[in-house]
Amino acid sequence: MSAAYLWFLPPFLSNFRSLTIRHVTATGDSTTKDFDQDLITSRISQQSTTTHNSSTRSNNFVDLIRNHVTMSEVEAVKAKIVETLVTKEVSSCPLGVRLAWHSAGTYDKADGSGGTNGATMRFEPESTDGANAGLGIARDMMASVKASFPDVSNADIYALCGAASIEAAGGPKIPVGLGRTDAADGSKCPANGRLPDASQGAAHLRDVFYRMGFDDKEIVCLSGAHTLGKCHTDRSGFDGPWTDEPSKFDNTYFTNLLEKKWTPREWDGPAQFQDESGKLMMLPSDLALIADEKMRPFVELYASDAEAFATDFAAVFAKLLAVGCPAHVVKATE
């Protein structure tokens, strides 16, 4: 059963000497744990080079306790997410990854706009961006998670949705810090058109990912998320899966890129490629990774070393989920 974690702070932080965290289980049982401020602030003073006035000590203490509590709560939230996404009939984990990816992929390091903070995809114009077609389903599914954890922001839930989905599909554990806030309206929605266009090539990928602060290796690594899921004509316009097991996280996307022969598919939809069986597909942006001389070596690396891919993906996907977020959220991924 999921557990909720409640934390209580006296009104005047500079004067309190201890703090009690109460852990309440789903059955109503509870235990408490006491934290002494002197011990924790002494640890803070050893790790920080900033000026430690009374206010700084208090704020650091609050951050440390908040991180302790919410990191304990993370697993309960993720368990609820997986329970919502996965049934006996189907796994919607690929959709969960897409929700988190598209929430984060609007970030622009030049002005700090976009990214997961704010959960702005709940509002127009972001919610109606063609690149986000079908994600209303995922947002509705996460609304039930929000109902179970009302103190966790939608923005945090969307980020955790991506991490939990990767992990449930057999992928690596993704570090995610909590502390994102929800925008009140769509006034901070990023402009539509910031997400990658699968019909384009390496130059476009660099434009999009460099804007967010990623390099060529990270572009290739994040593209490996295509090992999950498939395209739908009523969403992206494209059609088909990248691998034979679209609910399993592994490095097959990269081995397929290199080992299979890809030819243009003859159909009425947008340009895409198919393997010799006609069952699997690749997008123009996928094949760009092996056509580009600087990106191809990273495809070869991940095709030959599944562990390297999993390790790198955990770090890079965590970075993606944290770009543009408050400092303590970013720090929790390090």
Tab-separated table of C-alpha atoms in Angstrom:
chain	number	residue	atom	x	y	z
A	1	MET	CA	0.000	0.000	0.000
A	2	SER	CA	1.148	3.541	-0.629
A	3	ALA	CA	2.376	5.557	2.307
A	4	ALA	CA	2.028	9.262	2.912
A	5	TYR	CA	4.669	11.337	4.652
A	6	LEU	CA	3.686	14.429	6.571
A	7	TRP	CA	6.107	17.002	7.916
A	8	PHE	CA	5.459	19.782	10.368
A	9	LEU	CA	7.482	22.939	11.010
A	10	PRO	CA	7.059	25.420	13.864
A	11	PRO	CA	6.272	28.962	12.640
A	12	PHE	CA	9.598	30.531	13.657
A	13	LEU	CA	12.347	28.473	12.074
A	14	SER	CA	15.223	30.349	13.680
A	15	ASN	CA	14.051	29.427	17.168
A	16	PHE	CA	13.145	25.751	16.944
A	17	ARG	CA	15.462	23.042	18.254
A	18	SER	CA	13.957	19.896	16.732
A	19	LEU	CA	11.515	18.639	14.163
A	20	THR	CA	9.279	15.574	14.130
A	21	ILE	CA	8.355	13.681	10.979
A	22	ARG	CA	5.322	11.464	11.220
A	23	HIS	CA	5.017	8.522	8.861
A	24	VAL	CA	1.415	7.462	8.292
A	25	THR	CA	0.737	4.155	6.523
A	26	ALA	CA	-2.272	3.377	4.405
A	27	THR	CA	-3.765	1.413	7.334
A	28	GLY	CA	-3.595	4.408	9.650
A	29	ASP	CA	-0.638	3.272	11.742
A	30	SER	CA	1.991	5.905	12.410
A	31	THR	CA	5.520	6.264	13.635
A	32	THR	CA	7.539	9.385	14.310
A	33	LYS	CA	11.154	10.351	13.903
A	34	ASP	CA	12.814	13.316	15.596
A	35	PHE	CA	15.521	15.438	13.967
A	36	ASP	CA	17.811	17.656	15.990
A	37	GLN	CA	18.678	20.956	14.321
A	38	ASP	CA	22.146	21.242	15.839
A	39	LEU	CA	23.225	17.936	14.301
A	40	ILE	CA	21.877	18.720	10.845
A	41	THR	CA	23.063	22.318	10.697
A	42	SER	CA	26.517	21.163	11.764
A	43	ARG	CA	26.567	18.843	8.755
A	44	ILE	CA	25.421	21.676	6.536
A	45	SER	CA	28.212	23.930	7.795
A	46	GLN	CA	30.776	21.249	6.970
A	47	GLN	CA	29.529	20.898	3.390
A	48	SER	CA	28.805	24.494	2.436
A	49	THR	CA	31.117	27.436	1.869
A	50	THR	CA	28.347	30.027	2.026
A	51	THR	CA	27.804	32.442	4.915
A	52	HIS	CA	25.880	30.694	7.693
A	53	ASN	CA	23.701	33.298	9.315
A	54	SER	CA	20.580	32.250	11.223
A	55	SER	CA	18.341	32.556	8.185
A	56	THR	CA	20.646	30.484	5.976
A	57	ARG	CA	20.878	27.726	8.563
A	58	SER	CA	17.110	27.616	8.875
A	59	ASN	CA	16.527	27.520	5.121
A	60	ASN	CA	19.128	24.805	4.638
A	61	PHE	CA	17.530	22.826	7.434
A	62	VAL	CA	14.136	23.091	5.770
A	63	ASP	CA	15.592	21.992	2.413
A	64	LEU	CA	17.363	19.033	3.977
A	65	ILE	CA	14.281	17.805	5.796
A	66	ARG	CA	12.103	18.405	2.741
A	67	ASN	CA	14.469	16.368	0.601
A	68	HIS	CA	14.532	13.564	3.182
A	69	VAL	CA	10.768	13.352	3.343
A	70	THR	CA	9.982	13.725	-0.315
A	71	MET	CA	12.666	11.269	-1.382
A	72	SER	CA	10.974	8.761	0.917
A	73	GLU	CA	7.658	9.600	-0.701
A	74	VAL	CA	8.978	9.262	-4.234
A	75	GLU	CA	8.706	5.487	-4.296
A	76	ALA	CA	5.091	5.592	-3.127
A	77	VAL	CA	4.193	8.045	-5.882
A	78	LYS	CA	6.036	6.005	-8.501
A	79	ALA	CA	4.272	2.832	-7.378
A	80	LYS	CA	0.915	4.545	-7.864
A	81	ILE	CA	2.014	5.751	-11.301
A	82	VAL	CA	2.952	2.230	-12.395
A	83	GLU	CA	-0.289	0.870	-10.962
A	84	THR	CA	-2.124	3.401	-13.117
A	85	LEU	CA	-0.134	2.793	-16.301
A	86	VAL	CA	0.215	-0.988	-16.266
A	87	THR	CA	-2.649	-3.466	-16.451
A	88	LYS	CA	-2.817	-7.167	-17.305
A	89	GLU	CA	-3.769	-6.221	-20.840
A	90	VAL	CA	-1.424	-3.364	-21.680
A	91	SER	CA	1.524	-1.311	-20.510
A	92	SER	CA	1.226	2.421	-21.066
A	93	CYS	CA	4.786	3.024	-19.875
A	94	PRO	CA	5.901	4.274	-23.316
A	95	LEU	CA	3.147	6.887	-23.113
A	96	GLY	CA	4.358	7.810	-19.623
A	97	VAL	CA	7.875	8.342	-20.954
A	98	ARG	CA	6.515	10.506	-23.760
A	99	LEU	CA	4.560	12.673	-21.301
A	100	ALA	CA	7.671	13.394	-19.251
A	101	TRP	CA	9.897	13.799	-22.312
A	102	HIS	CA	7.583	16.303	-23.994
A	103	SER	CA	7.060	18.207	-20.736
A	104	ALA	CA	10.819	18.641	-20.451
A	105	GLY	CA	11.777	18.961	-24.119
A	106	THR	CA	10.523	22.528	-24.487
A	107	TYR	CA	13.333	23.982	-22.352
A	108	ASP	CA	15.413	26.877	-23.657
A	109	LYS	CA	18.585	27.605	-21.717
A	110	ALA	CA	18.793	31.086	-23.258
A	111	ASP	CA	15.871	32.426	-21.249
A	112	GLY	CA	15.055	29.581	-18.860
A	113	SER	CA	11.596	29.032	-20.319
A	114	GLY	CA	9.970	25.665	-20.841
A	115	GLY	CA	10.857	22.397	-19.136
A	116	THR	CA	8.984	20.296	-16.597
A	117	ASN	CA	8.652	23.024	-13.969
A	118	GLY	CA	5.127	24.438	-14.099
A	119	ALA	CA	3.482	21.451	-15.831
A	120	THR	CA	2.375	23.952	-18.453
A	121	MET	CA	1.226	21.217	-20.821
A	122	ARG	CA	-2.049	21.338	-18.905
A	123	PHE	CA	-2.854	24.578	-20.717
A	124	GLU	CA	-3.155	25.870	-24.250
A	125	PRO	CA	-1.304	26.446	-26.459
A	126	GLU	CA	1.076	23.720	-25.257
A	127	SER	CA	-1.680	21.164	-24.731
A	128	THR	CA	-2.773	21.583	-28.342
A	129	ASP	CA	0.695	21.463	-29.891
A	130	GLY	CA	0.514	18.827	-32.618
A	131	ALA	CA	3.626	17.188	-31.184
A	132	ASN	CA	1.656	16.490	-27.996
A	133	ALA	CA	-1.250	14.739	-29.681
A	134	GLY	CA	-2.521	11.882	-27.548
A	135	LEU	CA	-0.869	13.072	-24.350
A	136	GLY	CA	-4.195	14.199	-22.935
A	137	ILE	CA	-4.681	10.492	-22.195
A	138	ALA	CA	-1.522	10.413	-20.082
A	139	ARG	CA	-2.392	13.661	-18.312
A	140	ASP	CA	-5.810	12.256	-17.406
A	141	MET	CA	-4.159	9.120	-16.046
A	142	MET	CA	-1.801	11.195	-13.921
A	143	ALA	CA	-4.765	13.146	-12.541
A	144	SER	CA	-5.670	10.062	-10.519
A	145	VAL	CA	-2.144	9.983	-9.098
A	146	LYS	CA	-2.472	13.648	-8.172
A	147	ALA	CA	-5.724	12.816	-6.351
A	148	SER	CA	-3.839	10.256	-4.249
A	149	PHE	CA	-0.941	12.637	-3.558
A	150	PRO	CA	-2.473	16.128	-3.525
A	151	ASP	CA	0.630	17.698	-1.975
A	152	VAL	CA	2.834	16.601	-4.888
A	153	SER	CA	2.752	18.994	-7.832
A	154	ASN	CA	1.571	17.936	-11.273
A	155	ALA	CA	5.009	18.935	-12.532
A	156	ASP	CA	6.709	16.503	-10.147
A	157	ILE	CA	4.204	13.783	-11.030
A	158	TYR	CA	4.890	14.199	-14.760
A	159	ALA	CA	8.636	13.914	-14.131
A	160	LEU	CA	8.193	10.900	-11.875
A	161	CYS	CA	5.941	9.371	-14.512
A	162	GLY	CA	8.872	9.289	-16.920
A	163	ALA	CA	11.230	7.785	-14.367
A	164	ALA	CA	8.741	5.201	-13.116
A	165	SER	CA	7.872	4.197	-16.681
A	166	ILE	CA	11.500	3.611	-17.621
A	167	GLU	CA	12.081	1.560	-14.478
A	168	ALA	CA	8.874	-0.482	-14.880
A	169	ALA	CA	9.930	-1.340	-18.439
A	170	GLY	CA	13.167	-2.840	-17.150
A	171	GLY	CA	15.325	0.249	-17.510
A	172	PRO	CA	17.709	1.892	-15.042
A	173	LYS	CA	16.667	3.775	-11.935
A	174	ILE	CA	16.251	7.461	-12.787
A	175	PRO	CA	17.075	9.966	-10.017
A	176	VAL	CA	14.321	12.573	-9.726
A	177	GLY	CA	14.196	15.349	-7.155
A	178	LEU	CA	10.907	16.883	-6.072
A	179	GLY	CA	10.104	20.550	-5.650
A	180	ARG	CA	8.706	21.658	-8.990
A	181	THR	CA	5.705	23.958	-8.823
A	182	ASP	CA	2.565	24.150	-10.952
A	183	ALA	CA	1.777	27.155	-13.106
A	184	ALA	CA	-1.613	28.719	-12.418
A	185	ASP	CA	-2.427	29.253	-16.089
A	186	GLY	CA	-0.985	29.079	-19.579
A	187	SER	CA	0.815	32.422	-19.499
A	188	LYS	CA	4.184	30.667	-19.189
A	189	CYS	CA	3.579	28.049	-21.853
A	190	PRO	CA	6.541	27.847	-24.233
A	191	ALA	CA	5.881	28.520	-27.890
A	192	ASN	CA	4.745	25.523	-29.894
A	193	GLY	CA	7.321	23.991	-32.186
A	194	ARG	CA	10.162	23.458	-29.723
A	195	LEU	CA	9.972	19.655	-29.681
A	196	PRO	CA	11.972	17.562	-32.149
A	197	ASP	CA	10.513	17.062	-35.617
A	198	ALA	CA	11.009	13.407	-36.529
A	199	SER	CA	10.912	14.193	-40.243
A	200	GLN	CA	14.178	16.118	-40.064
A	201	GLY	CA	17.867	15.315	-39.725
A	202	ALA	CA	20.948	15.853	-37.600
A	203	ALA	CA	21.100	19.635	-38.010
A	204	HIS	CA	17.585	19.968	-36.623
A	205	LEU	CA	18.346	17.605	-33.738
A	206	ARG	CA	21.336	19.734	-32.807
A	207	ASP	CA	19.248	22.903	-32.959
A	208	VAL	CA	16.708	21.416	-30.553
A	209	PHE	CA	19.041	19.660	-28.131
A	210	TYR	CA	21.808	22.247	-28.074
A	211	ARG	CA	19.099	24.778	-27.145
A	212	MET	CA	18.488	22.702	-24.011
A	213	GLY	CA	22.160	22.200	-23.209
A	214	PHE	CA	22.811	18.681	-24.558
A	215	ASP	CA	25.716	17.485	-26.690
A	216	ASP	CA	25.890	14.930	-29.516
A	217	LYS	CA	26.404	11.930	-27.237
A	218	GLU	CA	23.431	12.960	-25.131
A	219	ILE	CA	21.301	13.428	-28.255
A	220	VAL	CA	22.015	9.849	-29.284
A	221	CYS	CA	21.466	8.533	-25.773
A	222	LEU	CA	18.092	10.252	-25.363
A	223	SER	CA	17.057	9.028	-28.812
A	224	GLY	CA	17.420	5.561	-27.317
A	225	ALA	CA	14.066	6.132	-25.610
A	226	HIS	CA	12.663	4.983	-28.947
A	227	THR	CA	13.434	1.463	-27.768
A	228	LEU	CA	10.030	1.836	-26.078
A	229	GLY	CA	6.653	2.253	-27.714
A	230	LYS	CA	5.525	2.769	-31.268
A	231	CYS	CA	4.170	5.515	-33.494
A	232	HIS	CA	0.463	6.021	-34.106
A	233	THR	CA	-0.992	7.628	-37.209
A	234	ASP	CA	-3.592	9.498	-35.175
A	235	ARG	CA	-0.882	11.142	-33.065
A	236	SER	CA	2.404	11.682	-34.863
A	237	GLY	CA	1.234	10.572	-38.300
A	238	PHE	CA	3.935	7.892	-38.350
A	239	ASP	CA	3.182	4.223	-37.862
A	240	GLY	CA	4.802	1.233	-36.181
A	241	PRO	CA	7.306	0.139	-33.509
A	242	TRP	CA	11.072	0.482	-33.494
A	243	THR	CA	11.648	-2.917	-31.883
A	244	ASP	CA	9.927	-6.291	-31.564
A	245	GLU	CA	9.393	-5.731	-27.832
A	246	PRO	CA	8.156	-2.138	-27.509
A	247	SER	CA	7.376	-2.513	-23.803
A	248	LYS	CA	10.925	-3.551	-22.901
A	249	PHE	CA	13.762	-1.110	-22.206
A	250	ASP	CA	17.042	-2.286	-23.692
A	251	ASN	CA	19.514	-1.298	-26.411
A	252	THR	CA	17.701	-3.031	-29.279
A	253	TYR	CA	16.883	0.310	-30.889
A	254	PHE	CA	20.595	0.823	-31.534
A	255	THR	CA	21.305	-2.713	-32.724
A	256	ASN	CA	18.347	-2.483	-35.097
A	257	LEU	CA	19.625	0.809	-36.489
A	258	LEU	CA	22.946	-0.774	-37.397
A	259	GLU	CA	22.056	-4.354	-38.238
A	260	LYS	CA	18.850	-4.101	-40.227
A	261	LYS	CA	18.413	-2.822	-43.741
A	262	TRP	CA	16.124	0.209	-43.833
A	263	THR	CA	14.272	1.197	-46.971
A	264	PRO	CA	11.623	3.874	-47.590
A	265	ARG	CA	8.096	2.687	-46.848
A	266	GLU	CA	5.656	3.100	-49.704
A	267	TRP	CA	2.439	4.358	-48.179
A	268	ASP	CA	0.209	7.420	-47.934
A	269	GLY	CA	1.763	8.710	-44.717
A	270	PRO	CA	4.876	10.813	-44.020
A	271	ALA	CA	8.318	9.601	-45.013
A	272	GLN	CA	9.556	6.769	-42.805
A	273	PHE	CA	11.578	3.585	-43.239
A	274	GLN	CA	10.895	-0.107	-42.738
A	275	ASP	CA	13.014	-3.198	-42.221
A	276	GLU	CA	12.921	-6.208	-44.546
A	277	SER	CA	10.062	-7.788	-42.609
A	278	GLY	CA	7.918	-4.660	-42.946
A	279	LYS	CA	7.059	-4.919	-39.248
A	280	LEU	CA	9.555	-2.441	-37.793
A	281	MET	CA	10.159	1.176	-38.686
A	282	MET	CA	12.606	4.012	-38.267
A	283	LEU	CA	12.034	7.736	-38.649
A	284	PRO	CA	14.215	10.134	-40.662
A	285	SER	CA	15.540	11.542	-37.374
A	286	ASP	CA	16.551	8.001	-36.313
A	287	LEU	CA	18.527	7.265	-39.456
A	288	ALA	CA	20.173	10.660	-39.116
A	289	LEU	CA	22.041	9.251	-36.113
A	290	ILE	CA	23.908	6.723	-38.249
A	291	ALA	CA	24.332	9.043	-41.222
A	292	ASP	CA	26.054	11.725	-39.153
A	293	GLU	CA	29.760	10.971	-38.682
A	294	LYS	CA	29.890	12.537	-35.216
A	295	MET	CA	26.779	10.821	-33.877
A	296	ARG	CA	27.277	7.363	-35.376
A	297	PRO	CA	30.107	6.347	-32.992
A	298	PHE	CA	27.724	6.759	-30.058
A	299	VAL	CA	25.125	4.569	-31.776
A	300	GLU	CA	27.848	1.947	-32.207
A	301	LEU	CA	28.828	2.294	-28.541
A	302	TYR	CA	25.321	1.748	-27.253
A	303	ALA	CA	24.618	-1.073	-29.707
A	304	SER	CA	27.647	-2.963	-28.417
A	305	ASP	CA	27.288	-2.120	-24.715
A	306	ALA	CA	23.819	-2.310	-23.189
A	307	GLU	CA	25.163	-1.486	-19.743
A	308	ALA	CA	26.816	1.694	-20.981
A	309	PHE	CA	23.542	2.747	-22.560
A	310	ALA	CA	21.550	2.102	-19.385
A	311	THR	CA	24.056	3.964	-17.224
A	312	ASP	CA	24.275	6.956	-19.538
A	313	PHE	CA	20.540	7.070	-20.130
A	314	ALA	CA	19.806	7.245	-16.404
A	315	ALA	CA	22.029	10.301	-16.074
A	316	VAL	CA	20.922	12.064	-19.253
A	317	PHE	CA	17.204	11.436	-18.784
A	318	ALA	CA	17.493	12.716	-15.203
A	319	LYS	CA	19.179	15.825	-16.596
A	320	LEU	CA	16.365	16.281	-19.116
A	321	LEU	CA	13.709	16.062	-16.410
A	322	ALA	CA	15.542	18.662	-14.311
A	323	VAL	CA	16.461	21.347	-16.841
A	324	GLY	CA	14.910	24.676	-15.929
A	325	CYS	CA	13.907	23.465	-12.466
A	326	PRO	CA	14.782	24.947	-9.047
A	327	ALA	CA	18.332	24.303	-7.862
A	328	HIS	CA	17.377	21.745	-5.222
A	329	VAL	CA	15.570	19.672	-7.871
A	330	VAL	CA	18.647	19.679	-10.089
A	331	LYS	CA	20.945	18.847	-7.164
A	332	ALA	CA	18.892	15.777	-6.256
A	333	THR	CA	19.742	14.224	-9.652
A	334	GLU	CA	23.493	14.581	-9.199
